[in-house]
Tab-separated table of C-alpha atoms in Angstrom:
chain	number	residue	atom	x	y	z
A	538	MET	CA	-42.321	-78.511	-34.473
A	539	ASP	CA	-40.600	-77.486	-37.506
A	540	SER	CA	-37.666	-79.366	-39.100
A	541	GLN	CA	-35.537	-76.088	-38.509
A	542	GLU	CA	-36.254	-75.688	-34.995
A	543	ARG	CA	-35.108	-72.596	-33.830
A	544	ALA	CA	-32.537	-72.166	-31.164
A	545	PRO	CA	-34.170	-71.209	-28.186
A	546	HIS	CA	-34.003	-67.971	-26.602
A	547	PRO	CA	-31.043	-67.752	-24.603
A	548	TYR	CA	-32.960	-67.020	-21.358
A	549	LEU	CA	-35.245	-69.963	-22.168
A	550	LEU	CA	-32.282	-72.051	-21.996
A	551	PRO	CA	-31.224	-74.143	-19.064
A	552	LYS	CA	-29.491	-72.302	-16.412
A	553	GLY	CA	-26.302	-74.367	-17.094
A	554	GLU	CA	-26.785	-73.411	-20.681
A	555	LYS	CA	-27.314	-69.815	-20.247
A	556	GLU	CA	-24.625	-69.180	-18.138
A	557	ARG	CA	-22.109	-70.623	-20.640
A	558	LYS	CA	-23.831	-67.998	-23.357
A	559	LYS	CA	-23.139	-65.688	-20.857
A	560	ARG	CA	-19.484	-66.232	-20.817
A	561	PHE	CA	-19.498	-66.825	-24.264
A	562	LEU	CA	-20.499	-63.682	-25.405
A	563	PHE	CA	-18.093	-62.033	-22.450
A	564	LEU	CA	-15.045	-63.591	-23.723
A	565	CYS	CA	-15.848	-62.452	-27.306
A	566	GLY	CA	-16.021	-59.230	-26.122
A	567	ALA	CA	-19.551	-58.617	-27.408
A	568	ARG	CA	-21.133	-55.360	-27.513
A	569	ARG	CA	-24.452	-53.755	-27.787
A	570	GLY	CA	-25.599	-54.340	-31.541
A	571	GLN	CA	-22.251	-56.158	-32.374
A	572	VAL	CA	-22.995	-59.940	-32.033
A	573	LYS	CA	-21.734	-61.787	-35.205
A	574	PHE	CA	-23.867	-64.344	-36.709
A	575	PRO	CA	-24.218	-67.197	-36.667
A	576	LEU	CA	-23.725	-67.840	-32.895
A	577	PRO	CA	-22.631	-71.645	-32.059
A	578	TRP	CA	-26.352	-72.297	-31.003
A	579	GLY	CA	-27.719	-71.044	-34.115
A	580	GLU	CA	-29.564	-67.811	-34.602
A	581	PRO	CA	-31.639	-66.580	-31.752
A	582	ALA	CA	-35.428	-66.127	-32.183
A	583	CYS	CA	-34.409	-62.302	-30.321
A	584	PRO	CA	-33.079	-59.755	-31.633
A	585	PRO	CA	-28.971	-59.618	-30.870
A	586	ARG	CA	-29.192	-56.989	-28.621
A	587	PHE	CA	-30.758	-59.483	-26.240
A	588	ALA	CA	-28.147	-61.617	-26.689
A	589	VAL	CA	-25.421	-58.999	-25.538
A	590	GLU	CA	-27.818	-58.171	-22.602
A	591	ALA	CA	-27.713	-61.738	-21.846
A	592	GLY	CA	-23.844	-61.531	-21.238
A	593	ARG	CA	-23.780	-58.125	-19.751
A	594	THR	CA	-25.072	-56.510	-17.222
A	595	ASP	CA	-25.590	-52.391	-17.873
A	596	ARG	CA	-26.473	-51.686	-14.430
A	597	GLY	CA	-23.384	-52.941	-12.764
A	598	LYS	CA	-21.382	-51.124	-15.897
A	599	GLY	CA	-23.228	-47.669	-14.758
A	600	GLU	CA	-22.728	-47.919	-11.028
A	601	GLY	CA	-18.869	-48.699	-11.473
A	602	LYS	CA	-18.609	-45.492	-13.673
A	603	ARG	CA	-20.370	-43.323	-11.048
A	604	ILE	CA	-18.546	-44.271	-8.208
A	605	PHE	CA	-15.252	-43.746	-10.412
A	606	LEU	CA	-16.082	-40.364	-11.274
A	607	GLY	CA	-16.807	-39.671	-7.502
A	608	ILE	CA	-14.303	-40.316	-6.548
A	609	PHE	CA	-12.205	-38.655	-9.042
A	610	LEU	CA	-14.420	-35.299	-8.087
A	611	LEU	CA	-13.609	-35.720	-4.867
A	612	ILE	CA	-9.920	-35.823	-5.334
A	613	PHE	CA	-9.902	-33.247	-7.884
A	614	LEU	CA	-11.613	-30.730	-5.491
A	615	LEU	CA	-9.413	-31.807	-2.396
A	616	VAL	CA	-6.649	-31.245	-4.430
A	617	PHE	CA	-6.816	-28.246	-6.590
A	618	GLN	CA	-9.748	-26.201	-4.906
A	619	PRO	CA	-11.277	-24.722	-7.508
A	620	LEU	CA	-14.254	-23.366	-5.502
A	621	PRO	CA	-13.679	-19.993	-4.578
A	622	THR	CA	-11.280	-18.932	-1.497
A	623	TYR	CA	-10.669	-16.229	0.847
A	624	THR	CA	-7.461	-13.895	-0.228
A	625	SER	CA	-6.747	-13.205	3.296
A	626	GLU	CA	-5.505	-15.266	6.158
A	627	VAL	CA	-7.922	-14.468	8.682
A	628	LEU	CA	-6.457	-14.837	12.287
A	629	PRO	CA	-9.882	-15.482	14.451
A	630	GLU	CA	-8.153	-14.940	17.587
A	631	THR	CA	-7.239	-11.208	16.918
A	632	GLU	CA	-10.235	-10.497	14.835
A	633	THR	CA	-7.700	-9.269	12.488
A	634	GLU	CA	-6.694	-10.673	8.565
A	635	VAL	CA	-3.649	-10.269	6.628
A	636	LEU	CA	-4.433	-8.403	3.250
A	637	VAL	CA	-1.446	-7.489	0.534
A	638	ARG	CA	-2.127	-4.063	-0.448
A	639	GLU	CA	-0.247	-2.034	-3.142
A	640	HIS	CA	1.926	1.504	-2.844
A	641	PRO	CA	-0.723	4.317	-4.360
A	642	LYS	CA	2.292	5.734	-5.742
A	643	THR	CA	4.524	3.042	-6.482
A	644	GLY	CA	2.693	0.368	-6.563
A	645	LYS	CA	4.731	-1.773	-4.516
A	646	PRO	CA	3.339	-4.481	-2.872
A	647	TYR	CA	2.967	-4.271	1.048
A	648	ILE	CA	1.248	-6.201	3.925
A	649	SER	CA	-1.405	-5.015	5.560
A	650	ILE	CA	-3.173	-6.089	8.929
A	651	VAL	CA	-6.796	-4.832	8.745
A	652	SER	CA	-10.235	-5.320	11.324
A	653	VAL	CA	-12.051	-8.327	10.044
A	654	TYR	CA	-15.150	-5.834	10.561
A	655	ASP	CA	-13.846	-3.376	8.756
A	656	PRO	CA	-11.200	-4.120	6.614
A	657	GLU	CA	-11.172	-0.731	4.503
A	658	GLY	CA	-11.470	1.513	7.919
A	659	GLY	CA	-8.007	1.968	8.347
A	660	ASN	CA	-7.143	2.213	4.475
A	661	LEU	CA	-4.762	5.203	4.493
A	662	PHE	CA	-4.708	5.227	0.938
A	663	LYS	CA	-8.036	4.399	-0.364
A	664	ASP	CA	-8.791	7.660	-1.622
A	665	SER	CA	-5.390	8.571	-2.658
A	666	LEU	CA	-4.334	9.503	-6.410
A	667	LYS	CA	-2.344	6.511	-7.867
A	668	GLY	CA	0.714	6.903	-9.477
A	669	GLY	CA	3.125	9.797	-9.474
A	670	VAL	CA	6.465	11.301	-10.325
A	671	ARG	CA	9.582	11.453	-8.154
A	672	PRO	CA	10.647	15.039	-7.525
A	673	ASP	CA	13.919	16.492	-8.287
A	674	TYR	CA	15.138	18.711	-5.727
A	675	ARG	CA	17.914	20.171	-8.210
A	676	LEU	CA	14.208	22.418	-8.566
A	677	LEU	CA	15.134	24.267	-5.164
A	678	ASP	CA	18.452	25.502	-6.176
A	679	ARG	CA	19.068	29.215	-6.463
A	680	THR	CA	20.760	29.149	-9.566
A	681	THR	CA	17.980	26.773	-11.641
A	682	LYS	CA	15.718	28.881	-13.286
A	683	PRO	CA	11.931	28.224	-13.699
A	684	GLY	CA	11.030	25.329	-16.144
A	685	GLU	CA	14.804	24.321	-16.342
A	686	ILE	CA	13.975	21.452	-14.233
A	687	PRO	CA	10.457	20.154	-15.417
A	688	TYR	CA	7.828	19.349	-12.715
A	689	GLU	CA	4.689	17.205	-13.439
A	690	GLY	CA	3.425	17.175	-9.314
A	691	PRO	CA	0.478	18.858	-8.028
A	692	VAL	CA	0.139	22.726	-8.246
A	693	SER	CA	-1.236	25.223	-6.278
A	694	ASP	CA	-4.971	25.247	-7.327
A	695	ARG	CA	-5.792	28.756	-6.095
A	696	THR	CA	-6.340	31.589	-8.025
A	697	LYS	CA	-4.859	34.709	-7.045
A	698	VAL	CA	-6.367	37.968	-6.847
A	699	TYR	CA	-3.372	39.859	-8.032
A	700	VAL	CA	-4.926	40.612	-11.550
A	701	LEU	CA	-7.796	41.614	-9.949
A	702	ALA	CA	-6.161	44.164	-8.151
A	703	ALA	CA	-4.145	45.213	-10.846
A	704	SER	CA	-7.366	45.637	-12.981
A	705	LEU	CA	-9.131	47.672	-10.268
A	706	ALA	CA	-5.541	49.861	-9.782
A	707	THR	CA	-5.176	50.658	-13.139
A	708	LEU	CA	-9.087	51.661	-13.459
A	709	GLY	CA	-8.291	54.053	-10.553
A	710	ALA	CA	-10.398	52.339	-7.901
A	711	VAL	CA	-7.357	52.236	-5.859
A	712	GLY	CA	-4.395	54.763	-5.659
A	713	SER	CA	-1.972	52.057	-5.585
A	714	ALA	CA	-2.378	48.247	-5.820
A	715	VAL	CA	-2.068	46.904	-2.337
A	716	VAL	CA	-0.740	43.442	-3.600
A	717	PRO	CA	-0.003	41.160	-0.923
A	718	VAL	CA	3.690	39.755	-0.909
A	719	ALA	CA	5.020	36.518	-0.291
A	720	ALA	CA	7.870	38.049	1.666
A	721	THR	CA	8.354	39.534	5.112
A	722	THR	CA	11.124	42.550	6.157
A	723	GLY	CA	13.364	41.963	8.998
A	724	SER	CA	13.203	38.178	9.218
A	725	ALA	CA	16.040	36.331	9.867
A	726	ALA	CA	18.374	36.057	7.144
A	727	GLY	CA	17.109	32.920	4.851
A	728	GLY	CA	19.411	29.733	5.083
A	729	ALA	CA	19.697	27.879	7.708
A	730	GLY	CA	19.844	30.419	10.219
A	731	ALA	CA	15.868	29.762	10.080
A	732	TYR	CA	16.057	26.986	12.042
A	733	ALA	CA	19.679	26.868	12.664
A	734	ALA	CA	19.279	24.536	15.793
A	735	ALA	CA	16.433	22.076	14.758
A	736	GLY	CA	17.622	20.695	18.211
A	737	ALA	CA	16.336	23.411	19.962
A	738	ALA	CA	12.643	22.360	18.861
A	739	VAL	CA	13.659	19.370	21.110
A	740	SER	CA	12.174	19.455	24.864
A	741	ALA	CA	14.604	20.290	27.103
A	742	GLY	CA	16.880	17.494	29.253
A	743	THR	CA	17.420	15.626	25.639
A	744	VAL	CA	20.727	14.976	23.970
A	745	SER	CA	20.729	15.066	20.087
A	746	THR	CA	21.994	11.918	18.640
A	747	ALA	CA	22.473	12.505	15.304
A	748	TRP	CA	22.238	15.068	13.052
A	749	LEU	CA	23.256	15.662	9.254
A	750	LYS	CA	23.062	18.546	7.245
A	751	THR	CA	23.824	17.450	3.655
A	752	ARG	CA	24.330	19.963	0.535
A	753	PRO	CA	23.854	17.204	-2.021
A	754	ASP	CA	26.766	18.964	-4.433
A	755	PRO	CA	28.583	21.422	-2.202
A	756	GLU	CA	30.014	22.882	-5.413
A	757	LYS	CA	27.117	23.209	-7.271
A	758	ASP	CA	23.572	22.918	-4.962
A	759	ASP	CA	22.560	25.902	-3.281
A	760	TYR	CA	19.744	24.558	-1.164
A	761	VAL	CA	20.040	22.616	2.503
A	762	LEU	CA	18.471	19.613	3.445
A	763	GLU	CA	18.731	18.841	7.355
A	764	SER	CA	18.222	15.647	9.318
A	765	SER	CA	18.064	15.155	12.912
A	766	THR	CA	17.342	12.939	15.749
A	767	ALA	CA	16.903	13.306	19.681
A	768	VAL	CA	16.431	10.596	21.870
A	769	VAL	CA	14.109	11.348	24.599
A	770	GLU	CA	14.031	8.073	26.308
A	771	GLU	CA	15.576	4.815	25.258
A	772	GLY	CA	15.673	1.505	27.621
A	773	GLU	CA	13.074	-1.346	27.715
A	774	LYS	CA	11.125	-1.383	30.520
A	775	THR	CA	10.190	-5.064	32.026
A	776	LYS	CA	7.340	-6.291	33.307
B	191	MET	CA	-16.793	54.245	-10.148
B	192	LYS	CA	-13.864	55.099	-7.681
B	193	HIS	CA	-16.038	54.496	-4.755
B	194	HIS	CA	-17.282	51.389	-6.556
B	195	GLY	CA	-14.124	49.771	-6.743
B	196	SER	CA	-12.972	50.885	-3.541
B	197	ILE	CA	-15.958	49.478	-1.765
B	198	LEU	CA	-15.397	46.284	-3.938
B	199	LEU	CA	-11.809	45.834	-2.772
B	200	LEU	CA	-12.791	46.233	0.634
B	201	SER	CA	-15.386	43.992	0.927
B	202	LEU	CA	-12.749	41.398	-0.675
B	203	CYS	CA	-10.763	41.868	1.983
B	204	LEU	CA	-12.860	41.937	5.092
B	205	ALA	CA	-14.563	38.686	3.255
B	206	GLY	CA	-11.485	36.433	4.467
B	207	CYS	CA	-9.130	36.686	1.667
B	208	ALA	CA	-7.717	33.196	2.542
B	209	THR	CA	-10.881	31.706	0.776
B	210	LEU	CA	-10.183	33.646	-2.275
B	211	PHE	CA	-6.173	33.662	-2.895
B	212	GLY	CA	-3.868	31.692	-1.356
B	213	TRP	CA	-1.310	28.530	-1.637
B	214	ASP	CA	-2.795	24.989	-1.505
B	215	ILE	CA	0.496	23.050	-1.211
B	216	HIS	CA	0.083	19.504	-1.906
B	217	ALA	CA	3.456	17.811	-2.369
B	218	PRO	CA	4.095	14.788	-4.453
B	219	GLY	CA	3.694	12.193	-1.869
B	220	MET	CA	7.133	10.534	-3.331
B	221	LEU	CA	10.225	9.796	-2.416
B	222	SER	CA	13.363	10.977	-4.686
B	223	SER	CA	15.463	8.561	-6.185
B	224	ASP	CA	18.219	9.697	-3.832
B	225	PHE	CA	16.596	8.212	-0.852
B	226	SER	CA	17.176	4.372	-1.777
B	227	LYS	CA	20.723	5.366	-2.217
B	228	GLN	CA	21.131	6.465	1.467
B	229	ILE	CA	19.083	3.820	3.018
B	230	GLN	CA	19.877	-0.359	2.894
B	231	PRO	CA	17.353	-2.622	4.008
B	232	VAL	CA	17.776	-4.344	7.135
B	233	PRO	CA	16.372	-7.970	7.424
B	234	VAL	CA	14.339	-7.648	10.233
B	235	ARG	CA	10.442	-7.489	10.593
B	236	LEU	CA	8.896	-4.218	11.666
B	237	ALA	CA	5.370	-3.169	11.836
B	238	LEU	CA	4.720	0.665	11.371
B	239	TYR	CA	1.427	2.012	12.931
B	240	LEU	CA	0.304	5.717	11.733
B	241	PRO	CA	-2.304	7.123	13.743
B	242	PRO	CA	-5.305	8.422	12.003
B	243	GLU	CA	-4.571	12.269	12.747
B	244	VAL	CA	-1.318	11.924	10.816
B	245	SER	CA	-3.121	11.415	7.487
B	246	ALA	CA	-5.048	14.137	8.305
B	247	TYR	CA	-2.258	16.512	9.453
B	248	GLU	CA	-2.540	20.020	7.871
B	249	SER	CA	-1.045	23.342	8.571
B	250	GLN	CA	-1.723	26.692	7.776
B	251	ASP	CA	1.223	28.491	8.869
B	252	LYS	CA	2.124	31.431	6.463
B	253	GLY	CA	5.450	31.673	7.540
B	254	GLY	CA	5.475	35.653	7.790
B	255	ARG	CA	2.754	38.422	8.599
B	256	LEU	CA	2.743	39.570	5.162
B	257	ALA	CA	3.017	36.374	3.566
B	258	ASP	CA	0.374	34.877	1.184
B	259	PRO	CA	-2.111	32.509	3.108
B	260	GLN	CA	-0.854	29.026	2.896
B	261	THR	CA	-2.529	25.851	3.258
B	262	TYR	CA	-0.142	22.828	3.691
B	263	HIS	CA	-1.086	19.320	3.504
B	264	VAL	CA	1.471	17.930	5.151
B	265	GLY	CA	0.184	14.076	6.115
B	266	GLU	CA	-1.347	13.785	2.958
B	267	ALA	CA	2.237	13.339	1.320
B	268	PHE	CA	3.704	12.370	4.997
B	269	SER	CA	1.486	8.885	4.928
B	270	PRO	CA	2.551	7.288	1.766
B	271	MET	CA	6.325	8.606	2.084
B	272	ALA	CA	6.514	7.155	5.238
B	273	LEU	CA	5.034	3.492	3.893
B	274	GLU	CA	7.492	4.143	0.983
B	275	ALA	CA	10.421	5.185	3.326
B	276	PHE	CA	9.552	1.664	5.534
B	277	GLN	CA	9.592	-0.355	2.432
B	278	GLU	CA	13.087	1.038	1.703
B	279	GLY	CA	14.153	0.319	5.392
B	280	PHE	CA	12.895	-2.794	6.332
B	281	GLU	CA	12.727	-5.927	4.546
B	282	GLU	CA	10.137	-7.614	6.502
B	283	PHE	CA	7.710	-4.549	6.352
B	284	ILE	CA	3.889	-4.721	7.881
B	285	LEU	CA	1.505	-1.908	7.934
B	286	MET	CA	-0.449	-2.016	10.920
B	287	GLU	CA	-4.359	-0.626	10.043
B	288	THR	CA	-5.961	-1.552	12.861
B	289	GLU	CA	-4.871	-0.576	16.745
B	290	PRO	CA	-2.251	-2.910	17.421
B	291	SER	CA	-2.000	-5.000	20.350
B	292	ALA	CA	0.669	-7.380	22.021
B	293	GLN	CA	-1.395	-10.311	20.866
B	294	ILE	CA	-1.526	-9.404	17.307
B	295	LEU	CA	2.218	-8.734	17.474
B	296	LYS	CA	3.013	-12.065	18.899
B	297	GLN	CA	0.524	-13.964	16.792
B	298	CYS	CA	2.141	-12.487	13.694
B	299	GLY	CA	5.574	-12.786	15.194
B	300	ILE	CA	6.412	-9.333	14.772
B	301	PRO	CA	9.384	-8.266	16.951
B	302	TYR	CA	9.108	-4.426	16.728
B	303	LEU	CA	6.429	-2.135	16.049
B	304	ALA	CA	7.083	1.786	15.199
B	305	VAL	CA	4.449	4.456	15.985
B	306	VAL	CA	4.981	7.581	14.319
B	307	ALA	CA	3.445	10.946	15.064
B	308	ILE	CA	3.785	14.621	13.617
B	309	THR	CA	3.987	16.825	16.775
B	310	ASP	CA	4.910	20.114	14.708
B	311	PHE	CA	5.132	21.770	11.409
B	312	GLY	CA	7.374	24.947	10.887
B	313	ASN	CA	7.230	27.670	7.549
B	314	LYS	CA	9.378	30.754	7.429
B	315	VAL	CA	8.897	32.443	4.406
B	316	THR	CA	11.582	35.314	3.447
B	317	LEU	CA	12.620	38.003	0.853
B	318	LYS	CA	14.914	34.993	-0.380
B	319	GLY	CA	13.060	31.924	0.145
B	320	GLN	CA	11.421	29.692	2.493
B	321	ALA	CA	12.469	27.132	4.980
B	322	ILE	CA	10.242	24.480	5.921
B	323	ALA	CA	10.535	21.921	8.829
B	324	ILE	CA	8.364	19.233	10.287
B	325	GLN	CA	9.220	17.282	13.659
B	326	THR	CA	7.766	13.755	14.438
B	327	GLU	CA	7.602	11.574	17.635
B	328	VAL	CA	8.764	8.025	17.190
B	329	VAL	CA	8.159	5.174	19.378
B	330	LEU	CA	9.604	2.086	19.036
B	331	TYR	CA	7.913	-0.937	20.909
B	332	ASN	CA	8.828	-4.460	21.736
B	333	GLN	CA	6.588	-7.392	21.159
B	334	ASP	CA	5.139	-7.206	24.765
B	335	LEU	CA	4.456	-3.058	23.550
B	336	TYR	CA	6.663	-2.038	26.048
B	337	PRO	CA	8.742	0.710	24.713
B	338	VAL	CA	12.250	0.271	23.409
B	339	ILE	CA	13.440	3.987	22.448
B	340	HIS	CA	11.378	7.036	22.117
B	341	PHE	CA	12.885	9.812	20.109
B	342	GLN	CA	12.174	12.972	18.285
B	343	ALA	CA	12.996	13.381	14.395
B	344	SER	CA	12.811	16.650	12.600
B	345	GLY	CA	13.617	17.471	8.680
B	346	LEU	CA	13.859	20.516	7.132
B	347	SER	CA	14.318	22.103	3.854
B	348	ASP	CA	15.701	25.413	3.154
B	349	ALA	CA	15.864	26.862	-0.398
B	350	GLU	CA	15.770	29.999	-2.117
B	351	LYS	CA	13.326	31.503	-4.822
B	352	VAL	CA	10.800	28.804	-3.984
B	353	PHE	CA	7.483	30.476	-4.997
B	354	ALA	CA	9.080	31.788	-8.342
B	355	LYS	CA	9.126	28.344	-9.689
B	356	ARG	CA	6.628	25.933	-10.841
B	357	GLY	CA	5.971	23.408	-8.062
B	358	GLY	CA	8.533	25.255	-5.786
B	359	PRO	CA	6.940	25.396	-2.462
B	360	GLN	CA	5.711	21.560	-3.217
B	361	VAL	CA	8.836	20.274	-3.555
B	362	ASN	CA	10.108	21.945	-0.570
B	363	LEU	CA	7.355	20.448	1.300
B	364	ASN	CA	8.379	17.188	-0.159
B	365	ALA	CA	12.064	17.476	0.781
B	366	ALA	CA	11.390	18.412	4.378
B	367	ILE	CA	9.379	15.400	4.755
B	368	GLU	CA	11.821	13.089	3.302
B	369	ARG	CA	14.769	14.301	5.535
B	370	CYS	CA	12.297	13.724	8.321
B	371	LEU	CA	11.673	10.288	7.279
B	372	LEU	CA	15.297	9.780	6.485
B	373	ALA	CA	16.112	10.465	10.107
B	374	ILE	CA	13.609	8.382	11.489
B	375	VAL	CA	14.133	5.051	9.538
B	376	GLN	CA	18.043	5.545	10.380
B	377	GLN	CA	17.408	5.719	13.861
B	378	LEU	CA	15.062	2.980	14.109
B	379	GLN	CA	17.560	0.557	12.024
B	380	ASP	CA	20.803	1.601	14.147
B	381	SER	CA	18.237	0.963	17.740
B	382	VAL	CA	17.084	-2.639	16.118
B	383	LEU	CA	20.273	-3.735	14.864
B	384	GLN	CA	22.010	-2.764	18.307
B	385	ARG	CA	19.394	-4.808	20.158
B	386	GLU	CA	19.597	-7.750	17.667
B	387	GLU	CA	23.394	-7.596	18.544
B	388	LYS	CA	23.209	-7.526	22.086
B	389	GLU	CA	20.116	-10.523	21.794
B	390	ASN	CA	22.762	-12.611	19.814
B	391	GLY	CA	26.009	-11.449	21.332
């Protein structure tokens, strides 16, 4: 043997000695490749990493990490539920579900109860045009001139053949233009007389319970709006 | 030339003039700003069911023998306006898009269900103007689907020089629908509140 005997490999040390080295390295906080030399027992015959491996087991460290990550992931999924969920609440007993829709004109949300098998089947507004402008009933006033009150809603899209009839008339095709008029003669005078008693339309034997005839501004407006109700049957039937 | 023109005009008249000319009335389908001033929401949960035929309701009542052909798309405007009216009238409003049943009402905790149907549409066109009336039938059910109240509601709009203004007949139709819905919501609110008072009192 040489005079300068190399220190034996830690793994080759007696068990007691090996265990002491592990504890020493652990207490020193030795990390892979960061062992400082010289060690008390001298320079090992093996690279430093073996010395570090002697004091610590990576396998155990990795398993602990994986367990921790698994628990963290489980808690995260349970609490935050990042997986896609249904936007409605399904009521299994009645085979219906609750949805929140928006009014097609106003955008105001409302609750709908729909069938699970055909959620869009009963949607009254799936083909409706979105948006709109609230009407101004001052347009109905007799004294309002055309164009005075702006109107941005739908208008009749049918063209009239008045122009055609007039053009034919000018060509001499007809003696006098047959122009359909939007009026009748000899009918009841305009105003409330046409439907003076909306209650008359109610089946006999009923009593009108509410009648509301309004003229929004009696001194100014010249059109009539009426509302009425007539109770047909009242009372709750019991089983 | 004269004969050709006469034959052409006669053929046009015989071909069904309603398809060549006339008024196709689509109302705006929104309530006016006055509605919210006349109705205050009540703290009641109520569901509304509109039968499928309500949205499809149309009328071709000309309102007079010599009047232009007219087609009124009543249901197209009535449905969104009814929805808006009930949203304004009841704080917890629910729309039933499926056939209602007592089980659904109980499961969702809905104490009342209103069913609205359009029964009649009237149109009267005169030299002065036009009057439109809409009549509906409304039944309010309790949670067991037994009727609490059954009533008819109507709305009327009568104005002059309607056809002379752009949007006149459309706004007139809208006004009649709105008046009808005003009557419906007010009657339902009264009935529900009376019942609530009876139960609590």
